[in-house]
Amino acid sequence: MAVSFDLSGKTAIVTGANTGLGQAIAVALAGAGADVALVGRSSMADTEAAIAAAGSGKSHTIKADLSTIEPVQDVIDQAIAWTGRADILVNNAGIIRRADAIDFSEADWDAVMDVNLKTVFFLSQAFARPLISEGRGGKIINIASLLSFQGGIRIPSYTASKSGLAGLTRLLACEWAGKGINVNAIAPGYFSTNNTEALRNDPDRNSAILGRIPAGHWGQPEELGGAAVFLASPAADYVHGVVLPVDGGWLAR
Ligand code: NAD
């Protein structure tokens, strides 16, 4: 039997798809044939244009602010109303707040935990309900972090949220693998996006990070797409509960 990475006929939902890693993942999934619902607060014009230019799967924008769980059911309903189905969910939207642990505020704790963990759980629940009631499978891909494995500094709520996300990925995999839903995560290393701009602008942190990456360069967003296509595809049907690093070898060091 040939291994299949083909996503034709599938509908994917990607949160935070306007920029950075979410945009690269949406473009990669569409390139593999999926129709992609682009979910977020901002204009998706760049991502829509990139998907149209590639000429494979089509795209559709769903406006939602994921800082609360209020829109989660509507996001799933709108995606299903668009193509009649939702097969793949990529929980990519995420935020980071930086301050020394000794000074870290409750507001920065709550804001990060809400987007990075609470909304991810309830969106996954809303996505899984129709799949389970219809008795058909699907794929959930959570965008974790190296801070799912390591401590980091000056990002307490981010590290807590991404470490929690690794645990949540495993729990959901255990509950839903038997129902044909694959729940996995990708842990990106240091990628060149808005999320890491402060680090890249700090010459000391920038050279310390670069010096520790075996591949010798910051990840470019398009270097993440292949892992997302793999985990979304039939090739990964027996892969459950993994947190897959895509990090230029950082964790191997
Ligand atoms: P980014 O800041 O460019 O993208 C974050 C995305 O999340 C944006 O699309 C943003 O609009 C969206 N978002 C944030 N809050 C939202 C809200 N309330 N409602 C809707 N959308 C919201 O950064 P990125 O690097 O592309 O980050 C994408 C994901 O990858 C995040 O979960 C981040 O934690 C994770 N990550 C990034 C790196 C990296 O090196 N860049 C490393 C590990 C993990």
Short mmCIF file of C-alpha atoms and ligand atoms in Angstrom, two decimals:
data_model
loop_
_atom_site.label_atom_id
_atom_site.label_comp_id
_atom_site.label_asym_id
_atom_site.label_seq_id
_atom_site.Cartn_x
_atom_site.Cartn_y
_atom_site.Cartn_z
CA MET A 1 0.00 0.00 0.00
CA ALA A 2 1.42 3.42 -0.99
CA VAL A 3 1.99 5.89 1.84
CA SER A 4 -0.37 8.88 1.44
CA PHE A 5 0.30 12.50 2.34
CA ASP A 6 -2.65 13.59 0.19
CA LEU A 7 -5.18 15.87 1.93
CA SER A 8 -7.56 16.29 -1.04
CA GLY A 9 -11.20 16.37 0.06
CA LYS A 10 -10.26 17.26 3.65
CA THR A 11 -11.08 20.50 5.43
CA ALA A 12 -8.53 21.92 7.85
CA ILE A 13 -9.01 24.66 10.43
CA VAL A 14 -5.85 26.65 11.29
CA THR A 15 -5.95 29.24 14.08
CA GLY A 16 -3.71 32.30 13.89
CA ALA A 17 -3.19 31.74 10.18
CA ASN A 18 -2.52 35.36 9.18
CA THR A 19 1.23 35.30 9.81
CA GLY A 20 4.26 33.29 10.96
CA LEU A 21 3.97 29.59 11.59
CA GLY A 22 0.17 29.45 11.22
CA GLN A 23 0.40 30.99 7.77
CA ALA A 24 3.13 28.54 6.70
CA ILE A 25 1.11 25.58 8.04
CA ALA A 26 -2.07 26.75 6.24
CA VAL A 27 -0.18 27.14 2.95
CA ALA A 28 1.44 23.70 3.35
CA LEU A 29 -1.89 21.97 4.11
CA ALA A 30 -3.51 23.66 1.11
CA GLY A 31 -0.51 22.60 -1.00
CA ALA A 32 -1.24 19.00 0.00
CA GLY A 33 -4.82 19.47 -1.24
CA ALA A 34 -6.80 20.51 1.87
CA ASP A 35 -9.36 23.29 1.93
CA VAL A 36 -8.28 25.52 4.81
CA ALA A 37 -10.41 27.68 7.12
CA LEU A 38 -8.19 30.54 8.35
CA VAL A 39 -9.19 31.58 11.88
CA GLY A 40 -8.06 34.70 13.70
CA ARG A 41 -8.48 38.34 14.65
CA SER A 42 -6.51 39.88 11.79
CA SER A 43 -6.81 40.10 8.02
CA MET A 44 -5.95 36.82 6.31
CA ALA A 45 -5.31 38.54 2.96
CA ASP A 46 -1.64 37.46 2.67
CA THR A 47 -2.45 33.83 3.47
CA GLU A 48 -5.45 33.80 1.13
CA ALA A 49 -3.25 35.17 -1.67
CA ALA A 50 -0.51 32.59 -1.05
CA ILE A 51 -3.03 29.73 -1.10
CA ALA A 52 -4.74 31.04 -4.25
CA ALA A 53 -1.36 31.45 -5.97
CA ALA A 54 -0.42 27.86 -5.17
CA GLY A 55 -3.64 26.76 -6.89
CA SER A 56 -4.34 23.66 -4.82
CA GLY A 57 -6.84 23.63 -1.89
CA LYS A 58 -9.00 26.73 -1.35
CA SER A 59 -9.28 28.99 1.70
CA HIS A 60 -11.99 30.74 3.70
CA THR A 61 -11.56 33.28 6.52
CA ILE A 62 -13.35 32.98 9.87
CA LYS A 63 -13.03 36.01 12.17
CA ALA A 64 -12.58 35.11 15.83
CA ASP A 65 -10.80 36.44 18.89
CA LEU A 66 -9.58 33.36 20.74
CA SER A 67 -8.68 35.17 23.97
CA THR A 68 -11.94 33.70 25.37
CA ILE A 69 -13.79 30.49 24.54
CA GLU A 70 -16.89 32.42 23.52
CA PRO A 71 -16.36 31.94 19.71
CA VAL A 72 -15.22 28.29 19.69
CA GLN A 73 -18.52 26.64 18.74
CA ASP A 74 -19.14 29.26 16.07
CA VAL A 75 -15.68 28.65 14.54
CA ILE A 76 -16.42 24.94 14.14
CA ASP A 77 -19.97 25.61 12.87
CA GLN A 78 -18.71 28.11 10.27
CA ALA A 79 -16.00 25.74 9.04
CA ILE A 80 -18.51 22.91 8.65
CA ALA A 81 -21.02 25.27 6.95
CA TRP A 82 -18.29 26.17 4.40
CA THR A 83 -17.43 22.69 3.05
CA GLY A 84 -19.76 20.39 4.98
CA ARG A 85 -16.95 18.89 7.06
CA ALA A 86 -14.00 19.60 9.36
CA ASP A 87 -11.28 16.94 9.44
CA ILE A 88 -8.13 18.64 10.71
CA LEU A 89 -7.67 21.20 13.49
CA VAL A 90 -4.36 23.01 13.96
CA ASN A 91 -4.25 24.88 17.28
CA ASN A 92 -1.56 27.38 16.36
CA ALA A 93 -2.71 30.76 17.76
CA GLY A 94 -0.58 31.67 20.74
CA ILE A 95 0.89 34.60 22.64
CA ILE A 96 3.92 35.20 24.84
CA ARG A 97 4.55 37.76 27.63
CA ARG A 98 8.07 38.41 28.94
CA ALA A 99 9.02 39.55 32.46
CA ASP A 100 11.13 38.23 35.33
CA ALA A 101 9.17 35.67 37.37
CA ILE A 102 9.51 37.86 40.46
CA ASP A 103 7.60 40.70 38.75
CA PHE A 104 5.19 38.68 36.56
CA SER A 105 1.59 39.97 36.68
CA GLU A 106 -1.68 38.07 37.02
CA ALA A 107 -2.89 39.72 33.80
CA ASP A 108 0.09 38.31 31.86
CA TRP A 109 -0.46 34.91 33.45
CA ASP A 110 -4.17 34.76 32.56
CA ALA A 111 -3.88 36.19 29.03
CA VAL A 112 -1.33 33.60 27.96
CA MET A 113 -3.02 30.64 29.65
CA ASP A 114 -6.38 31.59 28.09
CA VAL A 115 -5.16 31.70 24.47
CA ASN A 116 -2.48 29.01 24.63
CA LEU A 117 -4.28 26.39 26.73
CA LYS A 118 -7.93 27.05 27.67
CA THR A 119 -9.14 27.97 24.19
CA VAL A 120 -7.12 25.10 22.69
CA PHE A 121 -8.92 22.61 24.91
CA PHE A 122 -12.44 23.90 24.28
CA LEU A 123 -11.89 24.35 20.54
CA SER A 124 -10.60 20.76 20.37
CA GLN A 125 -13.68 19.60 22.28
CA ALA A 126 -16.04 21.44 19.89
CA PHE A 127 -14.11 20.01 16.90
CA ALA A 128 -14.15 16.43 18.22
CA ARG A 129 -17.85 16.27 19.18
CA PRO A 130 -19.29 15.90 15.64
CA LEU A 131 -16.47 13.54 14.63
CA ILE A 132 -17.24 11.28 17.56
CA SER A 133 -21.01 11.45 17.11
CA GLU A 134 -20.65 10.69 13.36
CA GLY A 135 -18.17 7.89 14.11
CA ARG A 136 -15.43 9.22 11.85
CA GLY A 137 -11.86 10.17 12.56
CA GLY A 138 -9.87 13.37 12.33
CA LYS A 139 -6.57 15.00 13.23
CA ILE A 140 -5.69 17.56 15.88
CA ILE A 141 -2.24 19.19 15.78
CA ASN A 142 -1.27 21.41 18.69
CA ILE A 143 1.59 23.86 18.27
CA ALA A 144 3.67 23.30 21.40
CA SER A 145 7.20 24.63 21.98
CA LEU A 146 10.68 23.78 23.25
CA LEU A 147 9.18 25.17 26.47
CA SER A 148 7.06 22.00 26.52
CA PHE A 149 10.37 20.27 27.41
CA GLN A 150 12.53 22.99 28.94
CA GLY A 151 12.12 25.80 31.47
CA GLY A 152 13.30 28.90 29.68
CA ILE A 153 13.59 32.26 31.44
CA ARG A 154 11.29 35.30 31.80
CA ILE A 155 8.24 33.57 30.28
CA PRO A 156 6.52 31.80 33.20
CA SER A 157 2.98 31.66 31.80
CA TYR A 158 4.25 30.67 28.32
CA THR A 159 6.30 27.78 29.74
CA ALA A 160 3.36 26.68 31.93
CA SER A 161 0.97 26.84 28.98
CA LYS A 162 3.21 24.96 26.54
CA SER A 163 4.18 22.31 29.13
CA GLY A 164 0.47 21.96 29.88
CA LEU A 165 -0.26 21.65 26.17
CA ALA A 166 2.10 18.65 25.92
CA GLY A 167 0.16 16.97 28.72
CA LEU A 168 -3.18 17.87 27.17
CA THR A 169 -2.01 16.42 23.84
CA ARG A 170 -1.26 13.11 25.55
CA LEU A 171 -4.55 13.07 27.49
CA LEU A 172 -6.66 13.77 24.41
CA ALA A 173 -4.71 11.16 22.45
CA CYS A 174 -5.48 8.58 25.14
CA GLU A 175 -9.21 9.43 25.17
CA TRP A 176 -9.73 9.81 21.42
CA ALA A 177 -7.23 7.49 19.68
CA GLY A 178 -9.79 4.68 19.91
CA LYS A 179 -12.31 6.93 18.16
CA GLY A 180 -9.99 7.49 15.19
CA ILE A 181 -8.90 10.99 16.18
CA ASN A 182 -5.13 11.51 16.16
CA VAL A 183 -4.02 14.15 18.64
CA ASN A 184 -0.36 15.17 18.32
CA ALA A 185 1.78 18.26 18.72
CA ILE A 186 4.66 19.94 16.94
CA ALA A 187 7.29 21.66 19.05
CA PRO A 188 8.91 24.31 16.89
CA GLY A 189 12.41 25.37 17.83
CA TYR A 190 13.54 28.96 17.34
CA PHE A 191 11.71 30.26 14.27
CA SER A 192 11.94 33.69 12.75
CA THR A 193 8.45 35.19 13.46
CA ASN A 194 6.85 38.01 15.51
CA ASN A 195 6.92 35.69 18.55
CA THR A 196 10.75 35.72 18.63
CA GLU A 197 11.41 39.27 17.39
CA ALA A 198 12.52 40.47 20.86
CA LEU A 199 15.09 37.64 21.05
CA ARG A 200 16.45 38.26 17.56
CA ASN A 201 16.77 42.00 18.31
CA ASP A 202 18.86 41.30 21.43
CA PRO A 203 22.42 40.69 20.11
CA ASP A 204 23.50 38.59 23.13
CA ARG A 205 20.40 36.34 23.14
CA ASN A 206 20.49 36.08 19.35
CA SER A 207 24.07 34.83 19.20
CA ALA A 208 23.62 32.53 22.23
CA ILE A 209 20.58 30.91 20.56
CA LEU A 210 22.19 30.64 17.13
CA GLY A 211 25.35 29.15 18.64
CA ARG A 212 23.32 26.34 20.22
CA ILE A 213 21.28 25.33 17.15
CA PRO A 214 23.08 22.44 15.38
CA ALA A 215 21.50 23.41 12.05
CA GLY A 216 23.11 26.86 12.48
CA HIS A 217 20.16 29.07 11.54
CA TRP A 218 16.82 30.30 12.88
CA GLY A 219 13.98 28.17 11.51
CA GLN A 220 12.11 29.65 8.57
CA PRO A 221 8.30 29.20 8.85
CA GLU A 222 8.12 27.11 5.67
CA GLU A 223 10.47 24.57 7.32
CA LEU A 224 7.55 23.59 9.60
CA GLY A 225 4.99 22.77 6.91
CA GLY A 226 6.12 19.21 6.17
CA ALA A 227 5.65 18.08 9.77
CA ALA A 228 2.10 19.50 9.79
CA VAL A 229 1.23 17.78 6.50
CA PHE A 230 2.60 14.48 7.82
CA LEU A 231 0.60 14.62 11.08
CA ALA A 232 -2.56 15.69 9.18
CA SER A 233 -2.25 12.90 6.63
CA PRO A 234 -3.14 9.18 6.45
CA ALA A 235 0.64 8.52 6.77
CA ALA A 236 0.29 9.38 10.48
CA ASP A 237 -2.84 7.31 11.20
CA TYR A 238 -1.04 5.25 13.88
CA VAL A 239 0.76 8.23 15.45
CA HIS A 240 -0.91 9.35 18.69
CA GLY A 241 0.16 11.63 21.52
CA VAL A 242 3.62 12.64 20.29
CA VAL A 243 5.21 16.04 20.64
CA LEU A 244 7.40 16.24 17.53
CA PRO A 245 10.30 18.69 17.77
CA VAL A 246 11.15 20.59 14.58
CA ASP A 247 14.07 22.48 16.03
CA GLY A 248 17.23 22.24 13.91
CA GLY A 249 18.56 19.74 16.46
CA TRP A 250 18.23 22.02 19.56
CA LEU A 251 16.91 19.28 21.87
CA ALA A 252 19.50 16.79 20.66
CA ARG A 253 22.28 19.05 21.94
P1 NAD B 1 3.06 35.10 15.73
O1 NAD B 1 2.98 36.04 16.88
O2 NAD B 1 3.56 35.60 14.42
O3 NAD B 1 1.68 34.38 15.50
C1 NAD B 1 0.74 34.16 16.51
C2 NAD B 1 -0.62 33.99 15.89
O4 NAD B 1 -1.60 33.81 16.91
C3 NAD B 1 -1.03 35.22 15.08
O5 NAD B 1 -1.70 34.80 13.92
C4 NAD B 1 -1.99 35.90 16.02
O6 NAD B 1 -2.94 36.72 15.34
C5 NAD B 1 -2.67 34.70 16.67
N1 NAD B 1 -3.36 35.06 17.89
C6 NAD B 1 -2.80 35.49 19.04
N2 NAD B 1 -3.78 35.81 19.92
C7 NAD B 1 -4.97 35.56 19.30
C8 NAD B 1 -6.32 35.71 19.68
N3 NAD B 1 -6.68 36.20 20.85
N4 NAD B 1 -7.27 35.36 18.78
C9 NAD B 1 -6.94 34.90 17.56
N5 NAD B 1 -5.67 34.74 17.13
C10 NAD B 1 -4.70 35.08 18.00
O7 NAD B 1 4.01 33.95 16.23
P2 NAD B 1 4.34 32.49 15.67
O8 NAD B 1 5.74 32.25 15.99
O9 NAD B 1 3.87 32.30 14.27
O10 NAD B 1 3.46 31.61 16.68
C11 NAD B 1 2.58 30.60 16.28
C12 NAD B 1 2.55 29.52 17.34
O11 NAD B 1 3.84 28.89 17.38
C13 NAD B 1 2.30 30.02 18.75
O12 NAD B 1 1.48 29.10 19.45
C14 NAD B 1 3.68 30.06 19.35
O13 NAD B 1 3.66 29.94 20.76
C15 NAD B 1 4.29 28.84 18.70
N6 NAD B 1 5.75 28.78 18.71
C16 NAD B 1 6.52 29.68 18.01
C17 NAD B 1 7.90 29.55 18.04
C18 NAD B 1 8.81 30.48 17.29
O14 NAD B 1 10.04 30.32 17.38
N7 NAD B 1 8.31 31.43 16.52
C19 NAD B 1 8.49 28.53 18.76
C20 NAD B 1 7.68 27.63 19.46
C21 NAD B 1 6.32 27.77 19.42
#
